[in-house]
Tab-separated table of C-alpha atoms in Angstrom:
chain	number	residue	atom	x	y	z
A	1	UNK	CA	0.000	0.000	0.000
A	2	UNK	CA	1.291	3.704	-1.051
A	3	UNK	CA	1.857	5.808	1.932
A	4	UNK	CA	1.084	9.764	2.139
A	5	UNK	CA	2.247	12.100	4.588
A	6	UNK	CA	-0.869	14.474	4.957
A	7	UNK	CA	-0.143	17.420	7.466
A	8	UNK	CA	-2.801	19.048	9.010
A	9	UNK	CA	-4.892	15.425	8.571
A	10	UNK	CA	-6.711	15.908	11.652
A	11	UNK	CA	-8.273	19.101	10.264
A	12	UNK	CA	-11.712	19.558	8.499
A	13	UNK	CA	-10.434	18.986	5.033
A	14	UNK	CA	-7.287	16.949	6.081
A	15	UNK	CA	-9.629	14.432	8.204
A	16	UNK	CA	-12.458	13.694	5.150
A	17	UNK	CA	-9.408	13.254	2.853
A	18	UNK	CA	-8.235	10.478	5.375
A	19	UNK	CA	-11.371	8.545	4.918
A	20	UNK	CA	-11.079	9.399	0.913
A	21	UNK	CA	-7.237	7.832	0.984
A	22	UNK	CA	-7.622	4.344	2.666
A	23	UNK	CA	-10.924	4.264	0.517
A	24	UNK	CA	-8.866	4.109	-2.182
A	25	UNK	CA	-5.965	2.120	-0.964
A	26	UNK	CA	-3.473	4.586	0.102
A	27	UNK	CA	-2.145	4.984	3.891
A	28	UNK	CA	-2.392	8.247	5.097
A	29	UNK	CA	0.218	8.784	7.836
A	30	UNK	CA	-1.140	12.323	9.587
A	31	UNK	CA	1.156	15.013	10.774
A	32	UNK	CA	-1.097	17.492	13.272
A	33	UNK	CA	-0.077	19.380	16.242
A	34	UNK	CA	-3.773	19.501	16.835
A	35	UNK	CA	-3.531	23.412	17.294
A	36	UNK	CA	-6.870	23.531	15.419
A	37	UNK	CA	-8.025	20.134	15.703
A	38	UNK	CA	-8.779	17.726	18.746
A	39	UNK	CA	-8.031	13.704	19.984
A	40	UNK	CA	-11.793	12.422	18.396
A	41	UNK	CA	-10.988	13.049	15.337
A	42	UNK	CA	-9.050	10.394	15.418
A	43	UNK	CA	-11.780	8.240	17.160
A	44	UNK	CA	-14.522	9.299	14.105
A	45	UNK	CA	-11.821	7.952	11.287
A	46	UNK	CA	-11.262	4.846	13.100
A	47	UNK	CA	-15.238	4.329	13.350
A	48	UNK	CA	-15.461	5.866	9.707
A	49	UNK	CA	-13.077	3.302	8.165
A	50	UNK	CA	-12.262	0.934	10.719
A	51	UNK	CA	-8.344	1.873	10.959
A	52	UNK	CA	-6.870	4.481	13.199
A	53	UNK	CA	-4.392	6.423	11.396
A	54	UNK	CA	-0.866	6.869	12.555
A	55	UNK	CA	0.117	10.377	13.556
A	56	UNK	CA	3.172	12.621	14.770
A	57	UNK	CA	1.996	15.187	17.026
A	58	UNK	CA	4.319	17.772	15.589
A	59	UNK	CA	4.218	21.645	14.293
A	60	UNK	CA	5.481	21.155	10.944
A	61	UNK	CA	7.710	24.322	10.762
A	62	UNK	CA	10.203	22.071	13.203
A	63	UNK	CA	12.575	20.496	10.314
A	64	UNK	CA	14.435	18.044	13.084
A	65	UNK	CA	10.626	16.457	13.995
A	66	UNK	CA	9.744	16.254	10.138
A	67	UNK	CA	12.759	14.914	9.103
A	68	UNK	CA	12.328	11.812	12.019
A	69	UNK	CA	8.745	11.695	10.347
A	70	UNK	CA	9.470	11.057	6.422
A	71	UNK	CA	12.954	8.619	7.810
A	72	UNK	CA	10.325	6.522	9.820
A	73	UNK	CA	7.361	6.456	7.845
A	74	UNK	CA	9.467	6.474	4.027
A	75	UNK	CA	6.253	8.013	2.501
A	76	UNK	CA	5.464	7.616	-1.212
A	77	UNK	CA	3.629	11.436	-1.638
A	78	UNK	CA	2.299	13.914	0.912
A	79	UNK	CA	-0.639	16.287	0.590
A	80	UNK	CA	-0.382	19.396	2.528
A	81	UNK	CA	-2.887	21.105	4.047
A	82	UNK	CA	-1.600	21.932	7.370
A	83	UNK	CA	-2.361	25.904	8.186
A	84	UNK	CA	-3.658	28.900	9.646
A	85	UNK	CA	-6.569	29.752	7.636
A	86	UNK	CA	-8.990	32.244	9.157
A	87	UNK	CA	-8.877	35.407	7.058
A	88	UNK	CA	-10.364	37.918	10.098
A	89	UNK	CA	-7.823	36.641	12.368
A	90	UNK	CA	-4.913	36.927	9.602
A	91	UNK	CA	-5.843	40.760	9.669
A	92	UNK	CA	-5.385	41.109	13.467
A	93	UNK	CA	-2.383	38.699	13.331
A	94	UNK	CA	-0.851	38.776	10.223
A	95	UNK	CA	2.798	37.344	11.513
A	96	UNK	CA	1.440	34.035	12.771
A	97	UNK	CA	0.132	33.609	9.417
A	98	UNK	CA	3.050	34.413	7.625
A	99	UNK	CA	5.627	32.525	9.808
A	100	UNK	CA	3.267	28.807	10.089
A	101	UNK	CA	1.951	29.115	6.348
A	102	UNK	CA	5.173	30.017	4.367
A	103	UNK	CA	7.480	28.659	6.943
A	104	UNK	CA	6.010	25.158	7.044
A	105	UNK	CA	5.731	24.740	3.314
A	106	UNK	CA	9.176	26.052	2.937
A	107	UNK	CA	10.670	22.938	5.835
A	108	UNK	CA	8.093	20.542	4.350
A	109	UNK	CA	10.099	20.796	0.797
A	110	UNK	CA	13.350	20.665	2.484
A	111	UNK	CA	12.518	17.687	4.013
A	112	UNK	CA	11.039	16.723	0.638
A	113	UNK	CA	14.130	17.566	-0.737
A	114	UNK	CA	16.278	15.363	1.529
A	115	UNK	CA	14.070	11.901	1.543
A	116	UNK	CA	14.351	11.812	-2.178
A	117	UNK	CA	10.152	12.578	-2.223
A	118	UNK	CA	8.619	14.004	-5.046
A	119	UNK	CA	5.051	14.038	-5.286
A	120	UNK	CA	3.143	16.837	-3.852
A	121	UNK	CA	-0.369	18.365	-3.049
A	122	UNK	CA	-0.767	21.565	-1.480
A	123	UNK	CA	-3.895	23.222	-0.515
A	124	UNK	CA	-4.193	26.181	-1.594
A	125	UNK	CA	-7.491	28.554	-2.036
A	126	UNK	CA	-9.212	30.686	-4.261
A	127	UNK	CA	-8.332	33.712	-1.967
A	128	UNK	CA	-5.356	34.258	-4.044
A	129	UNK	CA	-8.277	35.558	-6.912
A	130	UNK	CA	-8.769	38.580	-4.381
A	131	UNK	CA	-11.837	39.809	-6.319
A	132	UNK	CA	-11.440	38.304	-8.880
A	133	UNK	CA	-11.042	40.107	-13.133
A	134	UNK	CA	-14.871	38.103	-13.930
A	135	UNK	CA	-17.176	35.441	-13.011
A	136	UNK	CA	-16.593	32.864	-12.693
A	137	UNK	CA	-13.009	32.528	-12.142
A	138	UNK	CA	-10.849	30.056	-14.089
A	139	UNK	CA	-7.111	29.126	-13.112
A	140	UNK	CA	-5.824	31.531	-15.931
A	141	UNK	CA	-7.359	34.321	-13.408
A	142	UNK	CA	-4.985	36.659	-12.401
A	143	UNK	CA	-3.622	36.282	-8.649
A	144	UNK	CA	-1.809	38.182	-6.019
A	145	UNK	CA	-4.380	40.801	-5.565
A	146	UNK	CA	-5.226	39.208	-2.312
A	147	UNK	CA	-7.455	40.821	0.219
A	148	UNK	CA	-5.840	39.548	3.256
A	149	UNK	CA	-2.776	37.982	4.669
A	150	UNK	CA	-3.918	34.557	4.956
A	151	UNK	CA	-4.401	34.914	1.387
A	152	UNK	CA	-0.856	36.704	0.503
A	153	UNK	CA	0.220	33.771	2.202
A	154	UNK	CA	-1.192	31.340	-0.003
A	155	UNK	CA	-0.133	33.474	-3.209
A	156	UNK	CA	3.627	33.444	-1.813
A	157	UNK	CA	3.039	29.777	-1.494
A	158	UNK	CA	2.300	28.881	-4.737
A	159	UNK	CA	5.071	30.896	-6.117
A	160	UNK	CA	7.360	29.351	-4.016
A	161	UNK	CA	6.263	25.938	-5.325
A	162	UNK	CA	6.690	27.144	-8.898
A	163	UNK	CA	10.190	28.322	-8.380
A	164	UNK	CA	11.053	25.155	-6.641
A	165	UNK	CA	9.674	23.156	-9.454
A	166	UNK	CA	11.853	25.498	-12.103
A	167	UNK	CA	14.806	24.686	-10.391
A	168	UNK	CA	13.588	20.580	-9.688
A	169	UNK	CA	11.931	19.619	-12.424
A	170	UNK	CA	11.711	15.894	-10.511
A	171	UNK	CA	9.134	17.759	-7.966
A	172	UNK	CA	5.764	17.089	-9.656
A	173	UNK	CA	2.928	19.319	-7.720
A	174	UNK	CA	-0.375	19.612	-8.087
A	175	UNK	CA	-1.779	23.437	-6.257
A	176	UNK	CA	-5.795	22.767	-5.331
A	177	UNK	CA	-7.237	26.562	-5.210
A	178	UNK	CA	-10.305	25.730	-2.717
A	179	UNK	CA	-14.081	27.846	-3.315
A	180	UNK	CA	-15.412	27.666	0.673
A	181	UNK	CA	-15.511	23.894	2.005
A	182	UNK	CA	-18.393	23.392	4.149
A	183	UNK	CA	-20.615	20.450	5.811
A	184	UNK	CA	-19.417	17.074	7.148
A	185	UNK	CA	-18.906	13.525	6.794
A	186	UNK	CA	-22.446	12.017	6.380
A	187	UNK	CA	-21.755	9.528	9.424
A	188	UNK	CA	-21.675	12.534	11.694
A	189	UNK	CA	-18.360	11.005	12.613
A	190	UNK	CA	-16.133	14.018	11.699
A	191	UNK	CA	-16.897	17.108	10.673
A	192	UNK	CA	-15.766	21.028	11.335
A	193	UNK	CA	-14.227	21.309	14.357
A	194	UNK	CA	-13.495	25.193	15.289
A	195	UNK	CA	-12.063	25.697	18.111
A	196	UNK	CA	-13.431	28.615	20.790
A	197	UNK	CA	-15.563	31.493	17.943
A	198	UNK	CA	-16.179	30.031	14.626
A	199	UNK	CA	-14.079	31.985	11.945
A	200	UNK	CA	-16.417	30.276	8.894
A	201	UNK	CA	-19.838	30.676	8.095
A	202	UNK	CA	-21.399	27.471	8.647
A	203	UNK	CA	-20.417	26.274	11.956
A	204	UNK	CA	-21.082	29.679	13.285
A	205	UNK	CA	-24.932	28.923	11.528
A	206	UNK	CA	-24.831	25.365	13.562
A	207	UNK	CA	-23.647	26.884	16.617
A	208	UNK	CA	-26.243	29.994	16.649
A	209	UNK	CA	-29.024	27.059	15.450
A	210	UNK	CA	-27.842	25.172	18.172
A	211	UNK	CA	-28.047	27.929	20.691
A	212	UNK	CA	-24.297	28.017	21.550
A	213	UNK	CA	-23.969	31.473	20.070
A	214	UNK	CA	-26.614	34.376	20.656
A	215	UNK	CA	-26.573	34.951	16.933
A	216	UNK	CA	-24.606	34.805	13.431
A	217	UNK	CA	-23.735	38.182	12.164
A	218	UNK	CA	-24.137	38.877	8.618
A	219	UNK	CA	-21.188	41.003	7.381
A	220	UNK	CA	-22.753	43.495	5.214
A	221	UNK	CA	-26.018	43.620	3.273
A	222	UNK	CA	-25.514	45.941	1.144
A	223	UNK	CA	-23.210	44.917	-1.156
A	224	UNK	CA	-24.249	44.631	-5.316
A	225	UNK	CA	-25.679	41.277	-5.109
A	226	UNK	CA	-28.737	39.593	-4.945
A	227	UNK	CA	-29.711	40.210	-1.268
A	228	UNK	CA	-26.442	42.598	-0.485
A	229	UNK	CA	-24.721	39.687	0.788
A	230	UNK	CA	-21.494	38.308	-0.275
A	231	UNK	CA	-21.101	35.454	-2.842
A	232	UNK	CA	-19.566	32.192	-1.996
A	233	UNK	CA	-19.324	28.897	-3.612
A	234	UNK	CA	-19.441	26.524	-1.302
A	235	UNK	CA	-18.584	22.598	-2.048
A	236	UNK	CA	-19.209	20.093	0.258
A	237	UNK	CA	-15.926	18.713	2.153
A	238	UNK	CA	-16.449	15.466	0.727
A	239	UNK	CA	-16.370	16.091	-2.424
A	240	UNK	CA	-13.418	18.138	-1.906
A	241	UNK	CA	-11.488	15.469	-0.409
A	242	UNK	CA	-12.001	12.957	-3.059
A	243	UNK	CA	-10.279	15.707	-5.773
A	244	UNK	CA	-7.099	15.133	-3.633
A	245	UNK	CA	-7.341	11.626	-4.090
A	246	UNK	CA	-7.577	12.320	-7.530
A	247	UNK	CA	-5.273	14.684	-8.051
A	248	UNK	CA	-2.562	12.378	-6.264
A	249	UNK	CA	-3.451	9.706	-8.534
A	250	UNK	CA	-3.325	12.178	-11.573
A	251	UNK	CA	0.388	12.756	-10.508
A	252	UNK	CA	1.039	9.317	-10.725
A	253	UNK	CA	0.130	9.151	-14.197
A	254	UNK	CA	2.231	11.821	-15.036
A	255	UNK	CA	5.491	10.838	-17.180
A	256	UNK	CA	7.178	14.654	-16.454
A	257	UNK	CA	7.603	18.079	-15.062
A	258	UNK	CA	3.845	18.490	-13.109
A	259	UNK	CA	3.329	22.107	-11.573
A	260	UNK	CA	-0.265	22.459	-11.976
A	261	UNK	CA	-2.954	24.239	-10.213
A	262	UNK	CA	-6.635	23.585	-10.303
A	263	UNK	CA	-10.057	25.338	-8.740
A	264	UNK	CA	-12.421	23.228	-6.664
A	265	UNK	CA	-15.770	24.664	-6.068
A	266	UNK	CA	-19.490	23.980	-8.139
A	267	UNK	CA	-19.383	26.447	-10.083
A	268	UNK	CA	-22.320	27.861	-8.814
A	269	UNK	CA	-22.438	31.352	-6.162
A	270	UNK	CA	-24.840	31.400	-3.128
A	271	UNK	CA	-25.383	33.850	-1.087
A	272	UNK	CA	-24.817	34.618	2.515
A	273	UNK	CA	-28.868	34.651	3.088
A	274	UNK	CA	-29.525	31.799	0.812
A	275	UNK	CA	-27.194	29.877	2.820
A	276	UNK	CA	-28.662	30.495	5.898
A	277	UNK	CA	-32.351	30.392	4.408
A	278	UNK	CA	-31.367	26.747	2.976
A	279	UNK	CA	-30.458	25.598	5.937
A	280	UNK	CA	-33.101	26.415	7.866
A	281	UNK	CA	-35.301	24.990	5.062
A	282	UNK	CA	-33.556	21.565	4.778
A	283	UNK	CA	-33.582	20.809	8.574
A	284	UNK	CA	-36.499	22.613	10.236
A	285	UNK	CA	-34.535	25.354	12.327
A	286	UNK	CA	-34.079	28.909	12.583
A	287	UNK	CA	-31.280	30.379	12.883
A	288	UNK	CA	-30.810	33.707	14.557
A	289	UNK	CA	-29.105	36.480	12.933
A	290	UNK	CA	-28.528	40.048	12.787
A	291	UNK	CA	-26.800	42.318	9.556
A	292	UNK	CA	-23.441	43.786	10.895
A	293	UNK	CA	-20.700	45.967	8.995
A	294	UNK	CA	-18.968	44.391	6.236
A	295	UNK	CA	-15.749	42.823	7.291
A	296	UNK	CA	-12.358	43.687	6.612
A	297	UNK	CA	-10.984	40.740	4.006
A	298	UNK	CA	-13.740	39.706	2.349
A	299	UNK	CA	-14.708	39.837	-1.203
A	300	UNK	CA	-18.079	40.471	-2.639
A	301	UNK	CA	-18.575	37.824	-4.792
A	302	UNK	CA	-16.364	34.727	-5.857
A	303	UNK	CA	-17.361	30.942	-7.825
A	304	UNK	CA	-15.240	29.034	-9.671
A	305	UNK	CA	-14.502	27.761	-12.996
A	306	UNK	CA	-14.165	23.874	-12.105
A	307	UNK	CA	-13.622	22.886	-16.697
A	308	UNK	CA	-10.242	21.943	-15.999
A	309	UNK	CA	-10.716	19.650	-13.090
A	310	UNK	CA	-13.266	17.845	-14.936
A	311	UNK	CA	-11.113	17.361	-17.758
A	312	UNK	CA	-8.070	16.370	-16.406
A	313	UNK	CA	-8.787	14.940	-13.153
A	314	UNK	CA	-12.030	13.747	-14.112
A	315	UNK	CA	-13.418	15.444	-10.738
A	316	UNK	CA	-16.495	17.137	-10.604
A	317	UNK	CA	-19.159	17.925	-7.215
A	318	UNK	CA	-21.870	15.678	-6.489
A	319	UNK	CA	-23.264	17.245	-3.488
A	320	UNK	CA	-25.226	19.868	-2.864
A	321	UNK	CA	-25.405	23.338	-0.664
A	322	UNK	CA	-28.330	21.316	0.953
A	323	UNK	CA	-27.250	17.848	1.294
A	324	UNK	CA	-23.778	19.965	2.879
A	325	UNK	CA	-25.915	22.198	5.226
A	326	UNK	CA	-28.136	19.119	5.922
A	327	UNK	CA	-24.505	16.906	6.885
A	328	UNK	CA	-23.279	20.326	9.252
A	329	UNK	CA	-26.862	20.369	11.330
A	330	UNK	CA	-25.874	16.558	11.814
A	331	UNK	CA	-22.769	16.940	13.237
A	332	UNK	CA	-23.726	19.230	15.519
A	333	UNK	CA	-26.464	17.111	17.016
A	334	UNK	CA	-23.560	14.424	17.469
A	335	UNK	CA	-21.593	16.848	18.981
A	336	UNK	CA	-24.508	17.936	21.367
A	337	UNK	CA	-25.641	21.328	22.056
């Protein structure tokens, strides 16, 4: 069995594309400090799939810990996800963001580097649009306009990887620009996991539904959209984490040079309001809100272009904003209110 280092595994994303790996017969061998993640995560994969996964309990900026890692474990591939990745926060803070996101990918390809390990999938995110030129955005958008740090970060990022790649044309990487990841594993098993205030729309829905917050705020309403909320296209986590598996086994097939870099999303925008209004339409529960100042960071309206990860990794969403807002509401009930 092919092994894969996947940093930040324990995480939302990292966690579903756990399950998605031994699904298809590859070991995932997590790296997670579990900074943003906690121990049942670990107990929901094992119920999930019927394995517990190994992991290192390590912050993946510390090159001596990551380089015990990849000599122990002798990994095939990794897929890197591990990150700070809350874009109000990155404002406030923008040095933790720079330091852990460019500073880990910048040991993890050392260590790469030294173990002789070539195969790589980074997440990356469809912050490094910024607004965006038009709708819907396609990879040959142009970047760096970011809005915020955490998305400078990802923009240095993939730069980085592409001047690495120029000067090692052995490293073959694949860049996955995310659209906004929502829901949960259908089991109710695993699921987002924020830890103290919700920095993402939909657990902060789940939580306010739930009665654990007083209520959601609404950044803005009056913005040039549809209801004067912002525009998001949000994919459900599952079907984001089988494009990694994808993607990894696109790499494989590869006879070259790979630097590539492909959106995930639906291609389709949703409001802020119809988010909120679907999901108290699919499972029977208000939620209370209230319309606050627009926040610093965000971007009016963003939904991808997904064309060239249907024809090249074959990927496309199967999921819906319902079926993803119906899978959150669960796993909060299993979490209890």
């Amino acid at each position: 069995m092919k092994k894969t280092i996947v940093t930040g595994g324990a995480g939302f994303i990292g966690s579903h594309t756990c399950v998605e790996l031994l699904a298809a017969g590859i070991e995932p061998v997590i790296v997670d400090d579990l900074r943003n993640s906690e121990e049942r995560v670990l107990d929901g994969l094992e119920k999930i799939t019927g394995r517990k996964p190994v992991i290192h309990r390590i912050d993946c900026t510390d090159a001596r810990a990551m380089d015990l890692v990849f000599a122990t474990e002798r990994p095939d591939s990794v897929i890197h996800f591990a990150a700070d990745k809350a874009v109000g926060e990155s404002v406030r803070d923008p040095l933790k963001y720079y330091h852990n996101n460019i500073g880990s990918l910048v040991t993890l390809l050392r260590v790469m580097a030294d173990h002789q390990v070539k195969d790589l999938v980074f997440s990356s995110s469809c912050t490094v649009y910024g607004e965006g030129d038009k709708l819907p955005i396609t990879e040959d958008s142009p970047t760096g306009a970011a809005a915020s740090p955490y998305g400078y970060t990802k923009v240095v990022c993939e730069q980085l990887l592409r001047d690495v790649c120029a000067a090692d044309p052995a490293l073959r990487t694949v860049m996955l620009r995310y659209f906004n990841p929502i829901g949960a594993h259908p089991s109710a098993q695993i699921g987002e996991l924020p830890i103290g205030v919700p920095n993402n729309l939909v657990p902060f829905i789940t939580q306010a539904a739930a009665g654990l917050r007083k209520q959601l705020t609404v950044f803005g309403n009056d913005y040039p959209t549809r209801d004067g909320s912002c525009i998001r296209d949000y994919i459900h986590v599952v079907d984001l984490a089988k494009a990694h598996v994808l993607a990894l086994q696109w790499i494989n097939r590869q006879s070259g040079a790979v630097c590539e870099v492909f959106n995930l999303g639906t291609g389709q925008g949703s409001t802020v309001l119809e988010a909120v209004n679907t999901f108290e339409a699919v499972n029977g529960v208000k939620v209370p809100y209230a319309i606050g100042p627009r926040r610093a960071g965000d971007v009016m309206a963003i939904y991808a272009d997904t064309a060239k990860s249907l024809r090249l990794l074959g990927w496309r969403t199967e999921l819906t904003l319902a079926d993803a807002l119906r899978d959150a509401w669960r796993w909060q009930l299993a979490l209890g209110k």
